[in-house]
mmCIF file of C-alpha atoms in Angstrom:
data_model
loop_
_atom_site.group_PDB
_atom_site.id
_atom_site.type_symbol
_atom_site.label_atom_id
_atom_site.label_comp_id
_atom_site.label_asym_id
_atom_site.label_seq_id
_atom_site.Cartn_x
_atom_site.Cartn_y
_atom_site.Cartn_z
ATOM 1 C CA UNK A 1 -16.305 33.832 13.619
ATOM 2 C CA UNK A 2 -15.421 37.136 12.019
ATOM 3 C CA UNK A 3 -17.609 37.739 8.950
ATOM 4 C CA UNK A 4 -14.604 38.884 6.896
ATOM 5 C CA UNK A 5 -12.774 35.624 7.510
ATOM 6 C CA UNK A 6 -15.878 33.558 6.778
ATOM 7 C CA UNK A 7 -16.321 35.322 3.440
ATOM 8 C CA UNK A 8 -12.645 34.994 2.531
ATOM 9 C CA UNK A 9 -12.674 31.256 3.132
ATOM 10 C CA UNK A 10 -15.887 30.920 1.149
ATOM 11 C CA UNK A 11 -14.300 32.777 -1.790
ATOM 12 C CA UNK A 12 -11.116 30.728 -1.491
ATOM 13 C CA UNK A 13 -13.065 27.464 -1.572
ATOM 14 C CA UNK A 14 -14.893 28.677 -4.675
ATOM 15 C CA UNK A 15 -11.607 29.621 -6.325
ATOM 16 C CA UNK A 16 -10.047 26.185 -5.824
ATOM 17 C CA UNK A 17 -13.199 24.289 -6.820
ATOM 18 C CA UNK A 18 -13.945 23.058 -10.309
ATOM 19 C CA UNK A 19 -16.539 25.123 -12.135
ATOM 20 C CA UNK A 20 -19.697 23.362 -13.234
ATOM 21 C CA UNK A 21 -18.395 23.472 -16.799
ATOM 22 C CA UNK A 22 -15.094 21.862 -15.770
ATOM 23 C CA UNK A 23 -16.914 19.243 -13.730
ATOM 24 C CA UNK A 24 -19.312 18.426 -16.566
ATOM 25 C CA UNK A 25 -16.407 18.050 -19.016
ATOM 26 C CA UNK A 26 -14.497 15.809 -16.600
ATOM 27 C CA UNK A 27 -17.503 13.552 -16.061
ATOM 28 C CA UNK A 28 -18.171 13.430 -19.811
ATOM 29 C CA UNK A 29 -14.557 12.395 -20.420
ATOM 30 C CA UNK A 30 -14.880 9.650 -17.810
ATOM 31 C CA UNK A 31 -18.116 8.403 -19.348
ATOM 32 C CA UNK A 32 -16.476 8.193 -22.775
ATOM 33 C CA UNK A 33 -13.615 6.114 -21.367
ATOM 34 C CA UNK A 34 -16.085 3.893 -19.513
ATOM 35 C CA UNK A 35 -18.009 3.380 -22.740
ATOM 36 C CA UNK A 36 -14.804 2.362 -24.490
ATOM 37 C CA UNK A 37 -13.834 -0.044 -21.692
ATOM 38 C CA UNK A 38 -17.269 -1.644 -21.614
ATOM 39 C CA UNK A 39 -16.574 -2.995 -25.101
ATOM 40 C CA UNK A 40 -13.713 -5.124 -23.755
ATOM 41 C CA UNK A 41 -14.860 -8.618 -22.813
ATOM 42 C CA UNK A 42 -12.609 -8.659 -19.750
ATOM 43 C CA UNK A 43 -14.312 -5.563 -18.285
ATOM 44 C CA UNK A 44 -17.493 -6.452 -16.405
ATOM 45 C CA UNK A 45 -18.468 -2.962 -15.248
ATOM 46 C CA UNK A 46 -17.078 0.567 -15.272
ATOM 47 C CA UNK A 47 -18.112 3.580 -13.186
ATOM 48 C CA UNK A 48 -16.916 6.975 -12.022
ATOM 49 C CA UNK A 49 -16.042 7.383 -8.348
ATOM 50 C CA UNK A 50 -13.646 9.395 -6.173
ATOM 51 C CA UNK A 51 -13.712 13.115 -5.466
ATOM 52 C CA UNK A 52 -15.700 13.906 -8.615
ATOM 53 C CA UNK A 53 -18.541 11.717 -7.359
ATOM 54 C CA UNK A 54 -18.333 13.217 -3.852
ATOM 55 C CA UNK A 55 -18.081 16.908 -4.834
ATOM 56 C CA UNK A 56 -14.682 17.215 -3.105
ATOM 57 C CA UNK A 57 -12.527 17.723 -6.209
ATOM 58 C CA UNK A 58 -10.200 20.728 -6.424
ATOM 59 C CA UNK A 59 -8.574 22.533 -9.329
ATOM 60 C CA UNK A 60 -5.061 21.619 -10.549
ATOM 61 C CA UNK A 61 -4.815 18.421 -8.495
ATOM 62 C CA UNK A 62 -7.973 16.283 -8.669
ATOM 63 C CA UNK A 63 -8.106 13.547 -11.270
ATOM 64 C CA UNK A 64 -11.188 11.638 -12.368
ATOM 65 C CA UNK A 65 -11.285 8.156 -10.836
ATOM 66 C CA UNK A 66 -12.844 5.279 -12.760
ATOM 67 C CA UNK A 67 -13.275 1.777 -11.380
ATOM 68 C CA UNK A 68 -12.936 -0.870 -14.081
ATOM 69 C CA UNK A 69 -14.318 -4.113 -12.660
ATOM 70 C CA UNK A 70 -12.618 -7.018 -14.380
ATOM 71 C CA UNK A 71 -14.366 -10.317 -14.952
ATOM 72 C CA UNK A 72 -13.461 -13.079 -12.481
ATOM 73 C CA UNK A 73 -12.194 -15.590 -11.778
ATOM 74 C CA UNK A 74 -8.543 -14.804 -11.241
ATOM 75 C CA UNK A 75 -6.049 -17.378 -12.384
ATOM 76 C CA UNK A 76 -2.913 -18.298 -10.478
ATOM 77 C CA UNK A 77 -0.949 -16.073 -12.849
ATOM 78 C CA UNK A 78 -3.107 -12.995 -12.155
ATOM 79 C CA UNK A 79 -1.427 -10.589 -9.755
ATOM 80 C CA UNK A 80 -2.115 -6.950 -8.878
ATOM 81 C CA UNK A 81 0.738 -6.003 -11.181
ATOM 82 C CA UNK A 82 -0.430 -8.186 -14.077
ATOM 83 C CA UNK A 83 -4.047 -6.986 -14.094
ATOM 84 C CA UNK A 84 -2.881 -3.359 -14.043
ATOM 85 C CA UNK A 85 -0.658 -4.138 -17.034
ATOM 86 C CA UNK A 86 -3.576 -5.898 -18.745
ATOM 87 C CA UNK A 87 -5.732 -2.804 -18.315
ATOM 88 C CA UNK A 88 -2.954 -0.675 -19.795
ATOM 89 C CA UNK A 89 -2.835 -2.991 -22.829
ATOM 90 C CA UNK A 90 -6.575 -2.432 -23.376
ATOM 91 C CA UNK A 91 -6.362 1.351 -23.118
ATOM 92 C CA UNK A 92 -3.101 2.284 -24.818
ATOM 93 C CA UNK A 93 -4.025 1.558 -28.459
ATOM 94 C CA UNK A 94 -6.735 4.220 -28.199
ATOM 95 C CA UNK A 95 -5.356 6.443 -25.445
ATOM 96 C CA UNK A 96 -1.693 6.884 -26.334
ATOM 97 C CA UNK A 97 -0.933 8.916 -23.185
ATOM 98 C CA UNK A 98 -1.986 6.050 -20.896
ATOM 99 C CA UNK A 99 0.638 4.839 -18.418
ATOM 100 C CA UNK A 100 0.764 2.998 -15.113
ATOM 101 C CA UNK A 101 0.784 5.314 -12.100
ATOM 102 C CA UNK A 102 0.990 3.431 -8.797
ATOM 103 C CA UNK A 103 -2.116 1.195 -8.771
ATOM 104 C CA UNK A 104 -3.957 2.866 -11.668
ATOM 105 C CA UNK A 105 -3.677 3.414 -15.371
ATOM 106 C CA UNK A 106 -3.472 7.177 -15.771
ATOM 107 C CA UNK A 107 -4.638 8.792 -18.981
ATOM 108 C CA UNK A 108 -3.198 12.291 -19.326
ATOM 109 C CA UNK A 109 -4.828 15.111 -21.262
ATOM 110 C CA UNK A 110 -3.513 18.485 -22.371
ATOM 111 C CA UNK A 111 -6.540 20.250 -20.893
ATOM 112 C CA UNK A 112 -8.669 19.313 -17.914
ATOM 113 C CA UNK A 113 -8.183 16.640 -15.262
ATOM 114 C CA UNK A 114 -6.387 13.389 -16.010
ATOM 115 C CA UNK A 115 -8.296 10.131 -15.639
ATOM 116 C CA UNK A 116 -7.142 7.347 -13.303
ATOM 117 C CA UNK A 117 -8.556 3.934 -14.179
ATOM 118 C CA UNK A 118 -8.456 1.580 -11.189
ATOM 119 C CA UNK A 119 -8.485 -2.159 -11.987
ATOM 120 C CA UNK A 120 -10.791 -3.951 -9.551
ATOM 121 C CA UNK A 121 -12.038 -7.456 -8.843
ATOM 122 C CA UNK A 122 -15.370 -7.935 -7.066
ATOM 123 C CA UNK A 123 -14.652 -9.505 -3.672
ATOM 124 C CA UNK A 124 -17.828 -9.444 -1.580
ATOM 125 C CA UNK A 125 -20.877 -7.392 -0.622
ATOM 126 C CA UNK A 126 -20.921 -5.310 2.569
ATOM 127 C CA UNK A 127 -23.763 -5.545 5.136
ATOM 128 C CA UNK A 128 -25.043 -2.246 3.681
ATOM 129 C CA UNK A 129 -25.321 -3.818 0.258
ATOM 130 C CA UNK A 130 -22.344 -1.975 -1.220
ATOM 131 C CA UNK A 131 -19.789 -3.737 -3.359
ATOM 132 C CA UNK A 132 -16.356 -4.408 -1.902
ATOM 133 C CA UNK A 133 -13.549 -4.847 -4.402
ATOM 134 C CA UNK A 134 -9.956 -5.968 -4.415
ATOM 135 C CA UNK A 135 -7.651 -3.430 -6.031
ATOM 136 C CA UNK A 136 -3.863 -3.322 -6.333
ATOM 137 C CA UNK A 137 -1.916 -1.652 -3.539
ATOM 138 C CA UNK A 138 0.019 1.501 -4.550
ATOM 139 C CA UNK A 139 3.122 -0.546 -5.390
ATOM 140 C CA UNK A 140 1.005 -3.342 -6.938
ATOM 141 C CA UNK A 141 2.547 -5.973 -4.661
ATOM 142 C CA UNK A 142 -0.664 -7.053 -2.911
ATOM 143 C CA UNK A 143 -4.437 -6.605 -2.881
ATOM 144 C CA UNK A 144 -6.216 -3.859 -0.943
ATOM 145 C CA UNK A 145 -9.881 -3.690 -0.021
ATOM 146 C CA UNK A 146 -11.847 -0.914 -1.712
ATOM 147 C CA UNK A 147 -15.472 0.087 -1.066
ATOM 148 C CA UNK A 148 -16.174 3.204 -3.167
ATOM 149 C CA UNK A 149 -19.958 3.196 -2.731
ATOM 150 C CA UNK A 150 -19.631 3.242 1.060
ATOM 151 C CA UNK A 151 -17.172 6.157 0.872
ATOM 152 C CA UNK A 152 -19.463 8.101 -1.438
ATOM 153 C CA UNK A 153 -22.449 7.449 0.803
ATOM 154 C CA UNK A 154 -20.597 8.448 3.971
ATOM 155 C CA UNK A 155 -19.319 11.747 2.581
ATOM 156 C CA UNK A 156 -22.666 12.626 1.003
ATOM 157 C CA UNK A 157 -24.521 11.875 4.236
ATOM 158 C CA UNK A 158 -22.074 13.953 6.269
ATOM 159 C CA UNK A 159 -22.449 16.806 3.816
ATOM 160 C CA UNK A 160 -26.233 16.664 4.126
ATOM 161 C CA UNK A 161 -25.941 16.652 7.940
ATOM 162 C CA UNK A 162 -23.189 19.234 8.409
ATOM 163 C CA UNK A 163 -23.763 21.508 5.438
ATOM 164 C CA UNK A 164 -21.566 23.087 2.782
ATOM 165 C CA UNK A 165 -18.870 23.995 5.320
ATOM 166 C CA UNK A 166 -17.974 20.284 5.631
ATOM 167 C CA UNK A 167 -17.174 19.979 1.899
ATOM 168 C CA UNK A 168 -15.441 23.362 2.038
ATOM 169 C CA UNK A 169 -13.138 22.088 4.791
ATOM 170 C CA UNK A 170 -12.215 18.969 2.801
ATOM 171 C CA UNK A 171 -11.341 21.020 -0.270
ATOM 172 C CA UNK A 172 -9.229 23.469 1.751
ATOM 173 C CA UNK A 173 -7.366 20.639 3.484
ATOM 174 C CA UNK A 174 -6.732 18.905 0.162
ATOM 175 C CA UNK A 175 -5.335 22.149 -1.213
ATOM 176 C CA UNK A 176 -3.084 22.609 1.841
ATOM 177 C CA UNK A 177 -1.811 19.025 1.565
ATOM 178 C CA UNK A 178 -1.072 19.280 -2.161
ATOM 179 C CA UNK A 179 0.830 22.514 -1.548
ATOM 180 C CA UNK A 180 3.051 20.773 1.050
ATOM 181 C CA UNK A 181 4.108 17.496 -0.628
ATOM 182 C CA UNK A 182 0.889 15.786 0.447
ATOM 183 C CA UNK A 183 1.554 14.913 4.111
ATOM 184 C CA UNK A 184 -2.035 13.610 4.239
ATOM 185 C CA UNK A 185 -3.488 11.651 1.320
ATOM 186 C CA UNK A 186 -6.726 12.959 -0.171
ATOM 187 C CA UNK A 187 -8.749 9.892 0.849
ATOM 188 C CA UNK A 188 -7.416 10.199 4.401
ATOM 189 C CA UNK A 189 -8.406 13.878 4.541
ATOM 190 C CA UNK A 190 -11.981 12.776 3.938
ATOM 191 C CA UNK A 191 -11.626 10.113 6.658
ATOM 192 C CA UNK A 192 -10.233 12.602 9.179
ATOM 193 C CA UNK A 193 -12.909 15.188 8.438
ATOM 194 C CA UNK A 194 -15.632 12.562 8.874
ATOM 195 C CA UNK A 195 -14.148 11.297 12.135
ATOM 196 C CA UNK A 196 -13.538 14.782 13.561
ATOM 197 C CA UNK A 197 -17.033 16.133 12.985
ATOM 198 C CA UNK A 198 -19.842 13.747 13.821
ATOM 199 C CA UNK A 199 -22.846 15.980 14.435
ATOM 200 C CA UNK A 200 -21.722 19.606 14.417
ATOM 201 C CA UNK A 201 -19.640 21.800 12.165
ATOM 202 C CA UNK A 202 -17.889 24.760 13.814
ATOM 203 C CA UNK A 203 -16.803 27.937 11.994
ATOM 204 C CA UNK A 204 -14.255 27.090 9.316
ATOM 205 C CA UNK A 205 -11.222 28.529 11.152
ATOM 206 C CA UNK A 206 -12.044 26.444 14.239
ATOM 207 C CA UNK A 207 -12.729 23.421 12.017
ATOM 208 C CA UNK A 208 -9.282 23.659 10.416
ATOM 209 C CA UNK A 209 -7.599 23.751 13.820
ATOM 210 C CA UNK A 210 -9.630 20.744 14.995
ATOM 211 C CA UNK A 211 -8.772 18.903 11.786
ATOM 212 C CA UNK A 212 -5.033 19.382 12.324
ATOM 213 C CA UNK A 213 -5.292 18.366 15.980
ATOM 214 C CA UNK A 214 -7.001 15.115 14.983
ATOM 215 C CA UNK A 215 -4.548 14.494 12.125
ATOM 216 C CA UNK A 216 -1.557 15.051 14.396
ATOM 217 C CA UNK A 217 -2.855 12.656 17.040
ATOM 218 C CA UNK A 218 -3.728 9.911 14.551
ATOM 219 C CA UNK A 219 -0.878 8.622 12.342
ATOM 220 C CA UNK A 220 -3.172 6.250 10.422
ATOM 221 C CA UNK A 221 -2.935 6.720 6.687
ATOM 222 C CA UNK A 222 -0.158 9.320 6.662
ATOM 223 C CA UNK A 223 3.576 9.041 6.159
ATOM 224 C CA UNK A 224 5.413 9.481 9.430
ATOM 225 C CA UNK A 225 8.161 11.499 7.741
ATOM 226 C CA UNK A 226 5.624 14.272 7.212
ATOM 227 C CA UNK A 227 4.502 14.448 10.834
ATOM 228 C CA UNK A 228 6.384 17.711 11.298
ATOM 229 C CA UNK A 229 4.448 19.273 8.427
ATOM 230 C CA UNK A 230 1.176 18.507 10.188
ATOM 231 C CA UNK A 231 2.537 19.787 13.492
ATOM 232 C CA UNK A 232 3.758 23.000 11.869
ATOM 233 C CA UNK A 233 0.425 23.477 10.142
ATOM 234 C CA UNK A 234 -1.456 23.012 13.400
ATOM 235 C CA UNK A 235 0.794 25.605 15.054
ATOM 236 C CA UNK A 236 0.185 28.176 12.294
ATOM 237 C CA UNK A 237 -3.564 27.520 12.334
ATOM 238 C CA UNK A 238 -3.611 28.001 16.112
ATOM 239 C CA UNK A 239 -1.777 31.316 15.786
ATOM 240 C CA UNK A 240 -4.268 32.446 13.164
ATOM 241 C CA UNK A 241 -7.150 31.509 15.435
ATOM 242 C CA UNK A 242 -5.563 33.352 18.368
ATOM 243 C CA UNK A 243 -5.241 36.492 16.236
ATOM 244 C CA UNK A 244 -8.884 36.191 15.242
ATOM 245 C CA UNK A 245 -9.981 35.842 18.871
ATOM 246 C CA UNK A 246 -7.950 38.932 19.774
ATOM 247 C CA UNK A 247 -9.582 40.942 16.994
ATOM 248 C CA UNK A 248 -6.423 41.023 14.845
ATOM 249 C CA UNK A 249 -8.030 39.983 11.551
ATOM 250 C CA UNK A 250 -5.114 41.167 9.414
ATOM 251 C CA UNK A 251 -2.737 39.056 11.497
ATOM 252 C CA UNK A 252 -5.066 36.067 11.149
ATOM 253 C CA UNK A 253 -5.220 36.510 7.377
ATOM 254 C CA UNK A 254 -1.432 36.675 7.177
ATOM 255 C CA UNK A 255 -1.108 33.376 9.031
ATOM 256 C CA UNK A 256 -3.773 31.716 6.875
ATOM 257 C CA UNK A 257 -2.007 33.014 3.769
ATOM 258 C CA UNK A 258 1.299 31.515 4.908
ATOM 259 C CA UNK A 259 -0.459 28.187 5.411
ATOM 260 C CA UNK A 260 -2.595 28.048 2.265
ATOM 261 C CA UNK A 261 -0.429 29.887 -0.241
ATOM 262 C CA UNK A 262 -0.781 32.580 -2.876
ATOM 263 C CA UNK A 263 -4.229 31.463 -4.057
ATOM 264 C CA UNK A 264 -5.623 32.322 -0.594
ATOM 265 C CA UNK A 265 -3.615 35.510 -0.266
ATOM 266 C CA UNK A 266 -4.909 36.749 -3.619
ATOM 267 C CA UNK A 267 -8.463 36.436 -2.334
ATOM 268 C CA UNK A 268 -7.841 38.859 0.530
ATOM 269 C CA UNK A 269 -5.360 41.255 -1.095
#
């Protein structure tokens, strides 16, 4: 890979990442909310998870995810919708900006990432020893399975095996998706990256092309209405790679800028 492109993508990934100060503040905020929730008798356990725990968070878009494990057993009246509402009732007297957002209670802040509190019920233990929870589906009509420890472990192991470029790819793909009405959900980006690269990590421009090829061929976890967005992105990424292989670095940068937006273009201008 051209050294100029490698450096530009490295700088871009740094620019869209949270600084250590921002990350520390976000984790501190989550810990304070967990401490508050732990005082409620209905809350059995509370912990931070999601992109903050996996070092895949990006600026402007990543929230802090907290799992609030509620004490069983469930009664016949307890539904995904009712336990989300119950969690809101616990939080709102102290956190006035709390509101239900899909299957979480989102606490908004004027500065820094918002916090999403996910209501969870312990379901079972996986063969690896990780906890598997039941959490509300996005529309709170049914229960979904959720295994945050396994996700954290998988991403951290892949990062250790494949190096920093693996995390860099995830952040760049999350940024692309957020800039284009999120054709691929953040959790699915991590799934696709893990499935695409098992034991090797190619140069970042090649990795992006391979990511889009895998995403286009596998509709799991993405909204079909956005299939064209993925196809278009793959086409642009391929054109950028072709320019790079022909020695046209400026042409490659122009294509990458059209795909990733002004934040990328400002890095190379």
